[in-house]
Amino acid sequence: MDYDDDEEAPSFWEQDDDVEDTDTLPQEPESPIESDHEPEEVDHQAVQTECLELFGSKDFIMEPGIFPNLQRYFQAGGGPEPVVQLLSDNYRAVAQTANLLAEWLIMAGVNITEVQKLVEEHMKKMIVRNFDPKKADSIFTEEGQTPTWLTEMIEYPEWRALFYQLAEVYPDCLMLNFTIKLISDAGFQDEIKSVSTVCQQIEVFSRVLKTSVASFLEKGEEYIKKHLPEFTVRIILILAKNTQHLHHSNNWSNAKFTFWPLCSI
């Protein structure tokens, strides 16, 4: 019996060794799991670096993307001290200085309307000179929705005229095309009918054309005879200007032939 027990003992210890081996097997997949976390740490560091570069740019605290980038930075584990330091060191107060100068002009006796017009004209020149369509398109990717300042700007004819001017120069800018559509949705069809870029959006073009035709019908036969040739020429010029830009669009080609009989009445 003792011999049997002694004989079984080795088998017991051998079995126990097998159990220990099986217990150690699940530990092998832990290395891939640990490696999965490494890229996340690298991504967090890259996000912090990217945000800090932005915070170090001039007057970035006045940019519309300040809050989304602050959120990204803190979610990536960044500390508040570098943010406060960079934003304060690079604050130039350009907008506040302009407001201060405007107030001084008003205090000096210049009419407030003239001051407002002076500031707006200078801003328009600066926007036209420094407009970057790529940065303009990035506004929607950063904010994820229509900026409130954009909907407020299109309420004023001066700023709508600026958008028309920019749309003529940058017909492929998504932000400007979207703004033209917003202007159309707001009901300013008579203004945008002279903008050639309306042809790039079938919905906007058809709305402008429908409004013009309805206006002709409401004002009588004499008005139609007087203004229809001018309108037809304008439409032909707009179509000709955009033919090369839009010839890749099959949908537009179909729509163009649909509307063409109306333009050549």
PDB file of C-alpha atoms in Angstrom:
ATOM      1  CA  MET A   1       0.000   0.000   0.000  1.00  0.00           C
ATOM      2  CA  ASP A   2       2.857   2.323   0.834  1.00  0.00           C
ATOM      3  CA  TYR A   3       4.433   1.511  -2.441  1.00  0.00           C
ATOM      4  CA  ASP A   4       1.178   2.257  -4.216  1.00  0.00           C
ATOM      5  CA  ASP A   5       0.935   5.570  -2.414  1.00  0.00           C
ATOM      6  CA  ASP A   6       4.511   6.293  -3.300  1.00  0.00           C
ATOM      7  CA  GLU A   7       3.775   5.309  -6.811  1.00  0.00           C
ATOM      8  CA  GLU A   8       0.699   7.544  -7.010  1.00  0.00           C
ATOM      9  CA  ALA A   9       2.537  10.445  -5.497  1.00  0.00           C
ATOM     10  CA  PRO A  10       4.661  11.118  -8.548  1.00  0.00           C
ATOM     11  CA  SER A  11       1.566  11.043 -10.734  1.00  0.00           C
ATOM     12  CA  PHE A  12      -0.077  13.557  -8.372  1.00  0.00           C
ATOM     13  CA  TRP A  13       2.850  15.948  -8.520  1.00  0.00           C
ATOM     14  CA  GLU A  14       3.077  15.542 -12.254  1.00  0.00           C
ATOM     15  CA  GLN A  15      -0.588  16.413 -12.516  1.00  0.00           C
ATOM     16  CA  ASP A  16      -0.049  19.408 -10.284  1.00  0.00           C
ATOM     17  CA  ASP A  17       2.749  20.581 -12.541  1.00  0.00           C
ATOM     18  CA  ASP A  18       0.394  20.379 -15.487  1.00  0.00           C
ATOM     19  CA  VAL A  19      -2.107  22.536 -13.662  1.00  0.00           C
ATOM     20  CA  GLU A  20       0.571  25.114 -12.978  1.00  0.00           C
ATOM     21  CA  ASP A  21       1.512  25.091 -16.656  1.00  0.00           C
ATOM     22  CA  THR A  22      -2.087  25.636 -17.729  1.00  0.00           C
ATOM     23  CA  ASP A  23      -2.378  28.483 -15.270  1.00  0.00           C
ATOM     24  CA  THR A  24       0.534  30.230 -16.853  1.00  0.00           C
ATOM     25  CA  LEU A  25      -0.789  29.930 -20.432  1.00  0.00           C
ATOM     26  CA  PRO A  26      -3.405  32.691 -20.224  1.00  0.00           C
ATOM     27  CA  GLN A  27      -0.675  35.113 -19.248  1.00  0.00           C
ATOM     28  CA  GLU A  28       0.749  35.116 -22.782  1.00  0.00           C
ATOM     29  CA  PRO A  29      -1.989  37.265 -24.366  1.00  0.00           C
ATOM     30  CA  GLU A  30      -1.282  40.002 -21.811  1.00  0.00           C
ATOM     31  CA  SER A  31       1.595  41.344 -23.880  1.00  0.00           C
ATOM     32  CA  PRO A  32      -0.611  42.243 -26.873  1.00  0.00           C
ATOM     33  CA  ILE A  33      -3.087  43.915 -24.521  1.00  0.00           C
ATOM     34  CA  GLU A  34      -0.322  46.002 -23.041  1.00  0.00           C
ATOM     35  CA  SER A  35       0.916  46.925 -26.520  1.00  0.00           C
ATOM     36  CA  ASP A  36      -2.578  48.062 -27.461  1.00  0.00           C
ATOM     37  CA  HIS A  37      -2.356  50.788 -24.821  1.00  0.00           C
ATOM     38  CA  GLU A  38       0.952  52.118 -26.085  1.00  0.00           C
ATOM     39  CA  PRO A  39      -0.448  53.797 -29.251  1.00  0.00           C
ATOM     40  CA  GLU A  40      -3.087  55.543 -27.119  1.00  0.00           C
ATOM     41  CA  GLU A  41      -0.368  57.122 -24.978  1.00  0.00           C
ATOM     42  CA  VAL A  42       1.444  58.228 -28.136  1.00  0.00           C
ATOM     43  CA  ASP A  43      -1.801  59.671 -29.539  1.00  0.00           C
ATOM     44  CA  HIS A  44      -2.426  61.603 -26.328  1.00  0.00           C
ATOM     45  CA  GLN A  45       1.033  63.093 -26.500  1.00  0.00           C
ATOM     46  CA  ALA A  46       0.535  64.022 -30.172  1.00  0.00           C
ATOM     47  CA  VAL A  47      -2.791  65.700 -29.375  1.00  0.00           C
ATOM     48  CA  GLN A  48      -1.210  67.699 -26.563  1.00  0.00           C
ATOM     49  CA  THR A  49       1.644  68.798 -28.822  1.00  0.00           C
ATOM     50  CA  GLU A  50      -0.726  69.828 -31.613  1.00  0.00           C
ATOM     51  CA  CYS A  51      -2.953  71.804 -29.252  1.00  0.00           C
ATOM     52  CA  LEU A  52      -0.010  73.526 -27.600  1.00  0.00           C
ATOM     53  CA  GLU A  53       1.219  74.673 -31.011  1.00  0.00           C
ATOM     54  CA  LEU A  54      -2.195  76.189 -31.657  1.00  0.00           C
ATOM     55  CA  PHE A  55      -2.304  77.845 -28.245  1.00  0.00           C
ATOM     56  CA  GLY A  56       1.072  79.385 -29.025  1.00  0.00           C
ATOM     57  CA  SER A  57      -0.175  81.162 -32.156  1.00  0.00           C
ATOM     58  CA  LYS A  58      -1.038  84.857 -32.111  1.00  0.00           C
ATOM     59  CA  ASP A  59      -4.410  85.717 -30.557  1.00  0.00           C
ATOM     60  CA  PHE A  60      -5.581  82.109 -30.678  1.00  0.00           C
ATOM     61  CA  ILE A  61      -7.798  82.812 -27.683  1.00  0.00           C
ATOM     62  CA  MET A  62      -9.984  84.834 -30.062  1.00  0.00           C
ATOM     63  CA  GLU A  63     -10.327  82.004 -32.598  1.00  0.00           C
ATOM     64  CA  PRO A  64     -13.642  80.097 -32.875  1.00  0.00           C
ATOM     65  CA  GLY A  65     -11.803  76.796 -32.394  1.00  0.00           C
ATOM     66  CA  ILE A  66     -10.458  77.675 -28.948  1.00  0.00           C
ATOM     67  CA  PHE A  67     -13.051  75.700 -26.971  1.00  0.00           C
ATOM     68  CA  PRO A  68     -12.953  72.460 -29.030  1.00  0.00           C
ATOM     69  CA  ASN A  69      -9.153  72.461 -28.842  1.00  0.00           C
ATOM     70  CA  LEU A  70      -9.187  73.109 -25.102  1.00  0.00           C
ATOM     71  CA  GLN A  71     -11.497  70.129 -24.719  1.00  0.00           C
ATOM     72  CA  ARG A  72      -9.212  67.940 -26.833  1.00  0.00           C
ATOM     73  CA  TYR A  73      -6.168  69.025 -24.860  1.00  0.00           C
ATOM     74  CA  PHE A  74      -7.621  68.304 -21.422  1.00  0.00           C
ATOM     75  CA  GLN A  75      -9.133  65.005 -22.543  1.00  0.00           C
ATOM     76  CA  ALA A  76      -5.648  63.990 -23.678  1.00  0.00           C
ATOM     77  CA  GLY A  77      -4.362  64.578 -20.146  1.00  0.00           C
ATOM     78  CA  GLY A  78      -2.805  68.017 -20.617  1.00  0.00           C
ATOM     79  CA  GLY A  79      -2.262  70.345 -17.687  1.00  0.00           C
ATOM     80  CA  PRO A  80      -3.715  73.858 -17.368  1.00  0.00           C
ATOM     81  CA  GLU A  81      -0.449  75.709 -16.653  1.00  0.00           C
ATOM     82  CA  PRO A  82       0.986  75.597 -20.230  1.00  0.00           C
ATOM     83  CA  VAL A  83      -2.383  76.612 -21.685  1.00  0.00           C
ATOM     84  CA  VAL A  84      -2.706  79.703 -19.495  1.00  0.00           C
ATOM     85  CA  GLN A  85       0.891  80.660 -20.159  1.00  0.00           C
ATOM     86  CA  LEU A  86       0.721  80.285 -23.953  1.00  0.00           C
ATOM     87  CA  LEU A  87      -2.639  81.975 -24.401  1.00  0.00           C
ATOM     88  CA  SER A  88      -1.675  84.943 -22.232  1.00  0.00           C
ATOM     89  CA  ASP A  89       1.807  85.359 -23.737  1.00  0.00           C
ATOM     90  CA  ASN A  90       0.467  85.328 -27.299  1.00  0.00           C
ATOM     91  CA  TYR A  91      -2.539  87.572 -26.708  1.00  0.00           C
ATOM     92  CA  ARG A  92      -2.157  90.644 -28.918  1.00  0.00           C
ATOM     93  CA  ALA A  93      -5.673  92.114 -28.489  1.00  0.00           C
ATOM     94  CA  VAL A  94      -5.964  93.076 -32.165  1.00  0.00           C
ATOM     95  CA  ALA A  95      -9.773  93.107 -32.136  1.00  0.00           C
ATOM     96  CA  GLN A  96      -9.912  94.965 -28.815  1.00  0.00           C
ATOM     97  CA  THR A  97      -7.422  97.550 -30.084  1.00  0.00           C
ATOM     98  CA  ALA A  98      -9.585  98.140 -33.163  1.00  0.00           C
ATOM     99  CA  ASN A  99     -12.625  98.671 -30.944  1.00  0.00           C
ATOM    100  CA  LEU A 100     -10.652 101.078 -28.772  1.00  0.00           C
ATOM    101  CA  LEU A 101      -9.549 103.123 -31.789  1.00  0.00           C
ATOM    102  CA  ALA A 102     -13.147 103.208 -33.034  1.00  0.00           C
ATOM    103  CA  GLU A 103     -14.285 104.537 -29.660  1.00  0.00           C
ATOM    104  CA  TRP A 104     -11.592 107.219 -29.761  1.00  0.00           C
ATOM    105  CA  LEU A 105     -12.758 108.330 -33.212  1.00  0.00           C
ATOM    106  CA  ILE A 106     -16.336 108.615 -31.956  1.00  0.00           C
ATOM    107  CA  MET A 107     -15.163 110.579 -28.911  1.00  0.00           C
ATOM    108  CA  ALA A 108     -13.222 112.843 -31.276  1.00  0.00           C
ATOM    109  CA  GLY A 109     -16.460 113.753 -33.064  1.00  0.00           C
ATOM    110  CA  VAL A 110     -16.562 111.355 -36.029  1.00  0.00           C
ATOM    111  CA  ASN A 111     -20.045 110.086 -36.828  1.00  0.00           C
ATOM    112  CA  ILE A 112     -20.616 106.565 -35.543  1.00  0.00           C
ATOM    113  CA  THR A 113     -21.985 105.437 -38.914  1.00  0.00           C
ATOM    114  CA  GLU A 114     -18.826 106.610 -40.653  1.00  0.00           C
ATOM    115  CA  VAL A 115     -16.663 104.817 -38.090  1.00  0.00           C
ATOM    116  CA  GLN A 116     -18.625 101.611 -38.522  1.00  0.00           C
ATOM    117  CA  LYS A 117     -18.335 101.824 -42.295  1.00  0.00           C
ATOM    118  CA  LEU A 118     -14.598 102.519 -42.042  1.00  0.00           C
ATOM    119  CA  VAL A 119     -14.027  99.474 -39.845  1.00  0.00           C
ATOM    120  CA  GLU A 120     -16.174  97.210 -42.027  1.00  0.00           C
ATOM    121  CA  GLU A 121     -14.440  98.265 -45.239  1.00  0.00           C
ATOM    122  CA  HIS A 122     -11.040  97.625 -43.720  1.00  0.00           C
ATOM    123  CA  MET A 123     -12.168  94.207 -42.467  1.00  0.00           C
ATOM    124  CA  LYS A 124     -13.469  93.316 -45.926  1.00  0.00           C
ATOM    125  CA  LYS A 125     -10.143  94.212 -47.515  1.00  0.00           C
ATOM    126  CA  MET A 126      -8.293  92.113 -44.954  1.00  0.00           C
ATOM    127  CA  ILE A 127     -10.610  89.131 -45.477  1.00  0.00           C
ATOM    128  CA  VAL A 128     -10.312  89.264 -49.273  1.00  0.00           C
ATOM    129  CA  ARG A 129      -6.533  89.591 -49.040  1.00  0.00           C
ATOM    130  CA  ASN A 130      -5.989  86.775 -46.526  1.00  0.00           C
ATOM    131  CA  PHE A 131      -8.899  84.424 -47.253  1.00  0.00           C
ATOM    132  CA  ASP A 132      -7.858  80.754 -47.161  1.00  0.00           C
ATOM    133  CA  PRO A 133     -10.526  78.343 -48.513  1.00  0.00           C
ATOM    134  CA  LYS A 134      -8.960  75.358 -46.714  1.00  0.00           C
ATOM    135  CA  LYS A 135      -9.134  77.112 -43.354  1.00  0.00           C
ATOM    136  CA  ALA A 136     -12.665  78.229 -44.154  1.00  0.00           C
ATOM    137  CA  ASP A 137     -13.717  74.643 -44.866  1.00  0.00           C
ATOM    138  CA  SER A 138     -12.120  73.481 -41.610  1.00  0.00           C
ATOM    139  CA  ILE A 139     -14.596  75.641 -39.676  1.00  0.00           C
ATOM    140  CA  PHE A 140     -17.334  73.069 -40.223  1.00  0.00           C
ATOM    141  CA  THR A 141     -15.117  70.120 -39.294  1.00  0.00           C
ATOM    142  CA  GLU A 142     -14.096  71.818 -36.060  1.00  0.00           C
ATOM    143  CA  GLU A 143     -17.499  73.066 -34.956  1.00  0.00           C
ATOM    144  CA  GLY A 144     -19.590  70.266 -36.445  1.00  0.00           C
ATOM    145  CA  GLN A 145     -22.500  72.603 -37.177  1.00  0.00           C
ATOM    146  CA  THR A 146     -23.345  75.930 -38.771  1.00  0.00           C
ATOM    147  CA  PRO A 147     -21.546  78.683 -36.803  1.00  0.00           C
ATOM    148  CA  THR A 148     -23.910  81.181 -35.234  1.00  0.00           C
ATOM    149  CA  TRP A 149     -21.761  84.089 -36.435  1.00  0.00           C
ATOM    150  CA  LEU A 150     -22.253  82.942 -40.042  1.00  0.00           C
ATOM    151  CA  THR A 151     -26.045  83.008 -39.810  1.00  0.00           C
ATOM    152  CA  GLU A 152     -25.800  86.462 -38.231  1.00  0.00           C
ATOM    153  CA  MET A 153     -23.475  87.787 -40.947  1.00  0.00           C
ATOM    154  CA  ILE A 154     -25.780  86.878 -43.835  1.00  0.00           C
ATOM    155  CA  GLU A 155     -28.479  89.088 -42.325  1.00  0.00           C
ATOM    156  CA  TYR A 156     -26.529  92.172 -43.442  1.00  0.00           C
ATOM    157  CA  PRO A 157     -26.259  93.117 -47.144  1.00  0.00           C
ATOM    158  CA  GLU A 158     -22.635  94.296 -46.778  1.00  0.00           C
ATOM    159  CA  TRP A 159     -21.436  90.883 -45.625  1.00  0.00           C
ATOM    160  CA  ARG A 160     -23.594  89.038 -48.154  1.00  0.00           C
ATOM    161  CA  ALA A 161     -21.882  91.080 -50.872  1.00  0.00           C
ATOM    162  CA  LEU A 162     -18.522  89.958 -49.470  1.00  0.00           C
ATOM    163  CA  PHE A 163     -19.562  86.311 -49.674  1.00  0.00           C
ATOM    164  CA  TYR A 164     -20.647  86.815 -53.293  1.00  0.00           C
ATOM    165  CA  GLN A 165     -17.259  88.328 -54.096  1.00  0.00           C
ATOM    166  CA  LEU A 166     -15.355  85.484 -52.443  1.00  0.00           C
ATOM    167  CA  ALA A 167     -17.550  82.835 -54.070  1.00  0.00           C
ATOM    168  CA  GLU A 168     -16.618  84.177 -57.498  1.00  0.00           C
ATOM    169  CA  VAL A 169     -12.912  83.854 -56.684  1.00  0.00           C
ATOM    170  CA  TYR A 170     -13.103  80.501 -54.846  1.00  0.00           C
ATOM    171  CA  PRO A 171     -15.910  78.509 -56.529  1.00  0.00           C
ATOM    172  CA  ASP A 172     -14.738  75.202 -55.002  1.00  0.00           C
ATOM    173  CA  CYS A 173     -14.805  76.383 -51.391  1.00  0.00           C
ATOM    174  CA  LEU A 174     -17.366  74.260 -49.532  1.00  0.00           C
ATOM    175  CA  MET A 175     -17.886  76.880 -46.847  1.00  0.00           C
ATOM    176  CA  LEU A 176     -18.723  79.582 -49.417  1.00  0.00           C
ATOM    177  CA  ASN A 177     -21.045  77.285 -51.378  1.00  0.00           C
ATOM    178  CA  PHE A 178     -22.826  76.400 -48.153  1.00  0.00           C
ATOM    179  CA  THR A 179     -23.110  80.090 -47.296  1.00  0.00           C
ATOM    180  CA  ILE A 180     -24.648  80.816 -50.703  1.00  0.00           C
ATOM    181  CA  LYS A 181     -27.213  78.128 -49.957  1.00  0.00           C
ATOM    182  CA  LEU A 182     -27.923  79.692 -46.550  1.00  0.00           C
ATOM    183  CA  ILE A 183     -28.470  83.036 -48.267  1.00  0.00           C
ATOM    184  CA  SER A 184     -30.808  81.365 -50.727  1.00  0.00           C
ATOM    185  CA  ASP A 185     -32.698  79.679 -47.891  1.00  0.00           C
ATOM    186  CA  ALA A 186     -33.060  83.090 -46.246  1.00  0.00           C
ATOM    187  CA  GLY A 187     -34.921  84.348 -49.336  1.00  0.00           C
ATOM    188  CA  PHE A 188     -32.391  86.651 -51.003  1.00  0.00           C
ATOM    189  CA  GLN A 189     -32.969  85.240 -54.489  1.00  0.00           C
ATOM    190  CA  ASP A 190     -32.758  88.588 -56.266  1.00  0.00           C
ATOM    191  CA  GLU A 191     -29.239  89.133 -54.948  1.00  0.00           C
ATOM    192  CA  ILE A 192     -27.682  85.776 -55.734  1.00  0.00           C
ATOM    193  CA  LYS A 193     -29.120  85.489 -59.238  1.00  0.00           C
ATOM    194  CA  SER A 194     -26.139  87.506 -60.480  1.00  0.00           C
ATOM    195  CA  VAL A 195     -23.619  85.213 -58.766  1.00  0.00           C
ATOM    196  CA  SER A 196     -22.257  82.661 -61.205  1.00  0.00           C
ATOM    197  CA  THR A 197     -21.522  80.091 -58.492  1.00  0.00           C
ATOM    198  CA  VAL A 198     -25.243  79.502 -57.946  1.00  0.00           C
ATOM    199  CA  CYS A 199     -25.040  77.165 -60.934  1.00  0.00           C
ATOM    200  CA  GLN A 200     -22.938  74.771 -58.884  1.00  0.00           C
ATOM    201  CA  GLN A 201     -25.914  73.983 -56.670  1.00  0.00           C
ATOM    202  CA  ILE A 202     -28.948  72.794 -58.555  1.00  0.00           C
ATOM    203  CA  GLU A 203     -31.274  73.486 -55.645  1.00  0.00           C
ATOM    204  CA  VAL A 204     -30.147  77.112 -55.388  1.00  0.00           C
ATOM    205  CA  PHE A 205     -30.144  77.678 -59.151  1.00  0.00           C
ATOM    206  CA  SER A 206     -33.610  76.215 -59.620  1.00  0.00           C
ATOM    207  CA  ARG A 207     -34.921  78.347 -56.766  1.00  0.00           C
ATOM    208  CA  VAL A 208     -33.453  81.508 -58.291  1.00  0.00           C
ATOM    209  CA  LEU A 209     -34.840  80.605 -61.709  1.00  0.00           C
ATOM    210  CA  LYS A 210     -38.271  79.836 -60.271  1.00  0.00           C
ATOM    211  CA  THR A 211     -38.340  83.159 -58.407  1.00  0.00           C
ATOM    212  CA  SER A 212     -37.353  85.104 -61.532  1.00  0.00           C
ATOM    213  CA  VAL A 213     -39.944  83.383 -63.722  1.00  0.00           C
ATOM    214  CA  ALA A 214     -42.648  83.972 -61.113  1.00  0.00           C
ATOM    215  CA  SER A 215     -41.636  87.638 -60.963  1.00  0.00           C
ATOM    216  CA  PHE A 216     -41.986  87.934 -64.740  1.00  0.00           C
ATOM    217  CA  LEU A 217     -45.431  86.373 -64.703  1.00  0.00           C
ATOM    218  CA  GLU A 218     -46.675  88.605 -61.882  1.00  0.00           C
ATOM    219  CA  LYS A 219     -45.536  91.895 -63.449  1.00  0.00           C
ATOM    220  CA  GLY A 220     -47.222  91.472 -66.799  1.00  0.00           C
ATOM    221  CA  GLU A 221     -46.408  91.145 -70.461  1.00  0.00           C
ATOM    222  CA  GLU A 222     -44.672  94.508 -70.850  1.00  0.00           C
ATOM    223  CA  TYR A 223     -42.258  93.749 -68.034  1.00  0.00           C
ATOM    224  CA  ILE A 224     -41.519  90.343 -69.566  1.00  0.00           C
ATOM    225  CA  LYS A 225     -40.737  91.861 -72.958  1.00  0.00           C
ATOM    226  CA  LYS A 226     -38.473  94.440 -71.362  1.00  0.00           C
ATOM    227  CA  HIS A 227     -36.490  92.270 -68.916  1.00  0.00           C
ATOM    228  CA  LEU A 228     -36.608  88.698 -70.223  1.00  0.00           C
ATOM    229  CA  PRO A 229     -33.854  89.185 -72.849  1.00  0.00           C
ATOM    230  CA  GLU A 230     -31.522  90.604 -70.201  1.00  0.00           C
ATOM    231  CA  PHE A 231     -32.328  87.728 -67.859  1.00  0.00           C
ATOM    232  CA  THR A 232     -31.778  85.155 -70.596  1.00  0.00           C
ATOM    233  CA  VAL A 233     -28.394  86.630 -71.498  1.00  0.00           C
ATOM    234  CA  ARG A 234     -27.378  86.601 -67.850  1.00  0.00           C
ATOM    235  CA  ILE A 235     -28.329  82.953 -67.479  1.00  0.00           C
ATOM    236  CA  ILE A 236     -26.442  82.014 -70.653  1.00  0.00           C
ATOM    237  CA  LEU A 237     -23.328  83.827 -69.423  1.00  0.00           C
ATOM    238  CA  ILE A 238     -23.535  82.116 -66.046  1.00  0.00           C
ATOM    239  CA  LEU A 239     -23.930  78.701 -67.660  1.00  0.00           C
ATOM    240  CA  ALA A 240     -21.053  79.372 -70.042  1.00  0.00           C
ATOM    241  CA  LYS A 241     -18.808  80.479 -67.204  1.00  0.00           C
ATOM    242  CA  ASN A 242     -19.477  77.313 -65.240  1.00  0.00           C
ATOM    243  CA  THR A 243     -19.563  74.788 -68.089  1.00  0.00           C
ATOM    244  CA  GLN A 244     -15.931  73.870 -67.756  1.00  0.00           C
ATOM    245  CA  HIS A 245     -16.150  73.697 -63.989  1.00  0.00           C
ATOM    246  CA  LEU A 246     -19.237  71.524 -63.935  1.00  0.00           C
ATOM    247  CA  HIS A 247     -18.936  69.304 -67.018  1.00  0.00           C
ATOM    248  CA  HIS A 248     -18.075  66.277 -64.842  1.00  0.00           C
ATOM    249  CA  SER A 249     -21.477  66.316 -63.173  1.00  0.00           C
ATOM    250  CA  ASN A 250     -24.050  64.155 -64.949  1.00  0.00           C
ATOM    251  CA  ASN A 251     -26.810  65.342 -62.644  1.00  0.00           C
ATOM    252  CA  TRP A 252     -26.086  68.943 -63.516  1.00  0.00           C
ATOM    253  CA  SER A 253     -26.048  68.164 -67.233  1.00  0.00           C
ATOM    254  CA  ASN A 254     -29.514  66.653 -66.958  1.00  0.00           C
ATOM    255  CA  ALA A 255     -30.807  69.594 -64.944  1.00  0.00           C
ATOM    256  CA  LYS A 256     -29.253  72.108 -67.330  1.00  0.00           C
ATOM    257  CA  PHE A 257     -31.159  70.730 -70.286  1.00  0.00           C
ATOM    258  CA  THR A 258     -34.299  70.728 -68.181  1.00  0.00           C
ATOM    259  CA  PHE A 259     -34.013  74.426 -67.335  1.00  0.00           C
ATOM    260  CA  TRP A 260     -32.623  75.586 -70.668  1.00  0.00           C
ATOM    261  CA  PRO A 261     -36.013  75.913 -72.439  1.00  0.00           C
ATOM    262  CA  LEU A 262     -37.146  78.211 -69.617  1.00  0.00           C
ATOM    263  CA  CYS A 263     -34.077  80.395 -70.077  1.00  0.00           C
ATOM    264  CA  SER A 264     -34.606  80.829 -73.783  1.00  0.00           C
ATOM    265  CA  ILE A 265     -38.315  81.668 -73.913  1.00  0.00           C
TER     266      ILE A 265
END
